[in-house]
Structure formats: C-alpha cells, structure tokens
C-alpha cells in the first residue's frame, strides 16, 4: 500500500509533500491507495489527507472518511463534495512551498536559537496570530519542536514544526522586525528537519504575500495549485 501511495503522490511532489512526509516518517495510516488517488490519516496530528486524479475516484475515497475531524484535500474539483460531507467551521486555502535541496541553510544572525521552554509560553500565546489552543502549543513545546530566538536571554521571536510536519508557528515580535530574524528562525527549523531526513515544507495562505516572499527568498518552490483545509 505504501509503495502504491508513493507512486501516485510522487508524480507531483510539490503538491503532495504534506502527504509524502507522514509516509516517510512512519506516521501515516493508508486508508486507500491506487494509481488514481490516495487517502491517508496522519497518526501524529490526526489529520486526514486526500488527493485524487479525478472526481469519481475522489468521491469514492471521500466516502471512507468521517464527518468530523481535520481534513486536507488537494483538488478544487472536490471542494463542493467536501463541504457537503464534513462538519467544519473554517476553510483555509493555501499554497504549498517545498525546499527540495539537501543543502542546509547558513544562518548569519546574532540570535541564539534553541528549543523553547515553558517559561516563554505566555509570550508565545500573546503573540502568535492563530488560535491553535493552549493544549496544541504546549504539546509542540513539549515535543521539542518550537524554537525561540533570543537576544541577551530575551525571546524576540519563534518558529516551529506543526504536528503534521509543516514548518510554521513563525513570528517575530514587532519591535525586532526587518532585521532578518524571520529568515534565521525559518532556516533553523528547516535545518532541523533536514538533519532528520525530512523535506521541509510550508503551507502558506494564498493571501499571505510576506510569507510567500520569505519562502521564495529561502529557495522554497511554491505550488501554483492549492491545498484546502477544513476543520
């Protein structure tokens, strides 16, 4: 099943890196896989992922998913079916950005970057733009996958890795922006993934032009196609 899934997904690695990474890191439960589509669940995040070559296959695979949960699908022709099938309050439309090089980033910065400790949790909660919930962020910190940037011991920004494997959680405190710290933090997290044999990828809102520009500057390739999240 895993070989069949990868054969399909690797035909478009840029679009499907968010599905390839769970398979590579052994956190994927393959629900269905064929030459025309793949449906899987990432055990670490609990998210369901869906990609199909055509509407007929996509609709058949959708019947094997629950109505409640966190869902990611990769074709716009499945939008109406997903909206009708699953219970959700939010939909996000993203580009996928992937760093295909194996070369680690050189980090030229005066930042001290290290795993964030719980003493800085309140700063993280107060400054991160998305409401992911206290439990989720505490879990990411305890997993050692949120990294703080420090100057003289003071936290000035952070970045991390989401449960499903994407680089994110990036924020530089307002008074420290335009100094290259976002690049340093994102580079550090990408290097962390490269050291584990994981291909770094970022999912960026189609409206978030600054993050798209940052990804391009770092050498990530950005998909023209979109990925849709429902939750």
XYZ file of C-alpha atoms in Angstrom:
231
model
C 0.000 0.000 0.000
C 2.792 2.444 0.875
C 4.581 1.865 -2.444
C 1.323 2.352 -4.347
C 0.645 5.558 -2.415
C 4.114 6.959 -3.050
C 3.954 6.079 -6.751
C 0.884 8.281 -7.066
C 1.994 11.094 -4.742
C 5.496 11.457 -6.157
C 4.127 12.280 -9.587
C 3.591 15.756 -8.093
C 5.911 16.067 -5.106
C 5.317 19.792 -4.756
C 1.581 19.427 -4.279
C 1.812 16.263 -2.184
C 4.785 16.805 0.129
C 2.393 17.141 3.076
C 1.249 13.561 2.352
C 4.681 12.180 1.492
C 6.276 13.347 4.758
C 3.905 11.357 7.041
C 4.653 8.231 4.988
C 8.411 8.833 5.162
C 8.339 9.446 8.925
C 6.116 6.379 9.514
C 3.128 8.267 10.941
C 0.770 7.563 8.017
C -2.142 5.160 8.066
C -3.060 4.472 4.443
C -6.843 4.340 4.086
C -6.965 3.886 0.297
C -4.281 3.971 -2.397
C -4.359 3.381 -6.127
C -2.897 4.763 -9.339
C -5.680 7.377 -9.267
C -5.576 8.639 -5.712
C -4.516 8.354 -2.084
C -6.350 8.864 1.166
C -4.446 8.652 4.445
C -4.540 9.635 8.100
C -1.531 11.122 9.857
C -1.481 9.456 13.263
C 0.589 12.218 14.883
C -1.791 15.076 14.028
C -4.998 13.086 13.498
C -5.486 14.884 10.160
C -6.975 13.195 7.108
C -5.360 13.828 3.711
C -6.994 13.263 0.333
C -5.778 13.564 -3.252
C -7.390 12.209 -6.395
C -6.672 12.273 -10.118
C -10.353 12.595 -10.971
C -13.689 13.366 -9.362
C -15.029 9.803 -9.462
C -12.064 8.419 -7.527
C -12.083 11.374 -5.157
C -15.740 10.935 -4.306
C -15.281 7.197 -3.677
C -12.384 7.885 -1.310
C -14.336 10.593 0.482
C -16.937 8.002 1.476
C -14.250 6.358 3.650
C -13.645 9.477 5.735
C -15.532 10.508 8.887
C -17.693 13.622 9.035
C -15.764 15.201 11.909
C -12.085 15.992 12.137
C -9.265 17.852 10.444
C -9.189 17.431 6.661
C -6.793 18.407 3.881
C -7.617 17.887 0.217
C -5.659 18.778 -2.876
C -8.050 19.346 -5.796
C -10.539 22.162 -6.254
C -12.983 19.816 -8.010
C -13.521 18.122 -4.616
C -14.482 21.355 -2.833
C -18.258 21.011 -3.091
C -18.171 17.359 -2.042
C -16.004 18.019 1.000
C -18.084 20.996 2.092
C -21.222 18.852 1.858
C -19.691 15.811 3.588
C -17.692 17.024 6.580
C -18.664 19.164 9.519
C -16.467 22.268 9.652
C -16.404 25.896 10.718
C -13.245 27.011 8.939
C -11.744 26.566 5.485
C -8.194 27.580 4.600
C -6.811 27.812 1.061
C -3.037 27.514 0.898
C -0.090 27.275 -1.416
C 2.444 24.572 -0.618
C 6.121 25.542 -0.561
C 8.833 22.867 -0.585
C 12.600 23.039 -0.108
C 13.915 20.385 -2.492
C 17.626 20.998 -1.871
C 19.529 18.862 0.644
C 21.908 21.738 1.420
C 21.468 23.172 4.929
C 20.945 26.898 5.302
C 23.726 29.154 6.521
C 22.381 31.203 9.406
C 24.022 34.620 9.727
C 22.431 36.191 12.767
C 23.182 37.315 16.295
C 20.214 35.296 17.520
C 20.633 32.448 19.959
C 18.146 29.857 18.681
C 17.175 26.905 20.860
C 14.144 24.817 21.858
C 11.605 26.990 23.622
C 10.976 26.389 27.304
C 7.605 26.600 29.037
C 8.704 29.790 30.809
C 8.209 31.565 27.466
C 4.776 30.073 26.781
C 2.847 33.208 27.731
C 4.857 35.249 25.228
C 4.093 32.689 22.536
C 0.374 32.720 23.331
C 0.237 36.514 23.406
C 1.977 36.994 20.066
C 1.065 34.114 17.757
C -1.580 35.167 15.246
C -3.642 31.970 15.047
C -5.725 30.461 17.811
C -4.443 26.888 17.849
C -5.302 26.409 21.505
C -3.157 26.145 24.619
C -3.040 22.341 24.555
C -1.727 22.217 20.991
C 1.031 24.774 21.595
C 2.061 23.186 24.889
C 2.288 19.858 23.074
C 4.529 21.354 20.392
C 6.839 22.858 23.017
C 6.993 19.607 24.988
C 7.783 17.737 21.761
C 10.830 19.995 21.327
C 9.531 21.358 18.034
C 9.111 25.050 18.836
C 12.317 27.085 18.727
C 12.848 30.501 20.246
C 15.162 33.234 19.045
C 16.825 35.034 21.954
C 18.869 38.199 22.376
C 20.530 38.593 25.783
C 18.188 35.902 27.068
C 15.025 37.663 25.928
C 12.657 35.959 23.486
C 12.251 38.061 20.332
C 10.640 35.519 18.004
C 9.873 31.878 17.402
C 9.234 29.218 14.773
C 8.415 25.538 14.831
C 7.000 22.448 13.242
C 3.313 21.615 13.182
C 2.107 18.142 14.131
C 1.586 17.132 10.508
C 5.164 18.130 9.667
C 4.967 21.603 8.107
C 7.275 24.458 9.068
C 5.281 27.214 10.729
C 4.493 28.897 14.038
C 6.687 31.747 12.798
C 6.514 35.150 14.420
C 8.988 37.903 15.210
C 7.932 40.418 17.846
C 7.068 43.743 16.250
C 9.944 45.794 17.634
C 12.500 43.306 16.238
C 11.237 43.028 12.669
C 13.109 43.914 9.450
C 16.378 42.597 10.885
C 16.469 39.205 9.146
C 15.304 37.286 12.212
C 12.378 35.596 10.435
C 14.800 34.187 7.855
C 17.129 32.972 10.611
C 14.322 31.257 12.518
C 12.780 29.606 9.453
C 16.236 28.480 8.293
C 16.973 26.952 11.689
C 13.727 24.957 11.673
C 14.318 23.798 8.088
C 17.827 22.658 9.053
C 16.343 20.756 11.979
C 14.122 18.848 9.572
C 16.916 18.255 7.075
C 19.014 16.735 9.868
C 16.210 14.219 10.410
C 15.976 13.349 6.726
C 12.670 15.213 6.326
C 11.969 17.500 3.364
C 10.961 20.922 4.739
C 7.631 22.252 3.534
C 5.452 25.230 4.411
C 1.753 25.772 3.836
C 1.050 29.450 3.183
C -2.300 31.202 2.896
C -2.922 32.470 -0.623
C -3.382 35.933 0.935
C -0.126 35.913 2.919
C 2.203 37.660 0.470
C 5.005 38.357 3.023
C 5.298 34.650 3.881
C 5.288 33.741 0.194
C 8.101 36.227 -0.392
C 10.055 34.808 2.554
C 9.694 31.254 1.235
C 10.918 32.310 -2.217
C 13.885 34.122 -0.682
C 14.846 30.944 1.160
C 14.690 28.908 -2.051
C 11.418 27.088 -1.497
C 9.399 26.197 -4.597
C 5.788 27.385 -4.301
C 2.891 25.496 -5.850
C 0.500 27.172 -8.228
C -2.117 24.636 -7.162
C -3.893 24.969 -3.838
C -4.395 22.833 -0.779
C -7.616 23.163 1.188
C -8.057 22.626 4.926
C -11.421 22.105 6.586
C -11.829 21.952 10.362
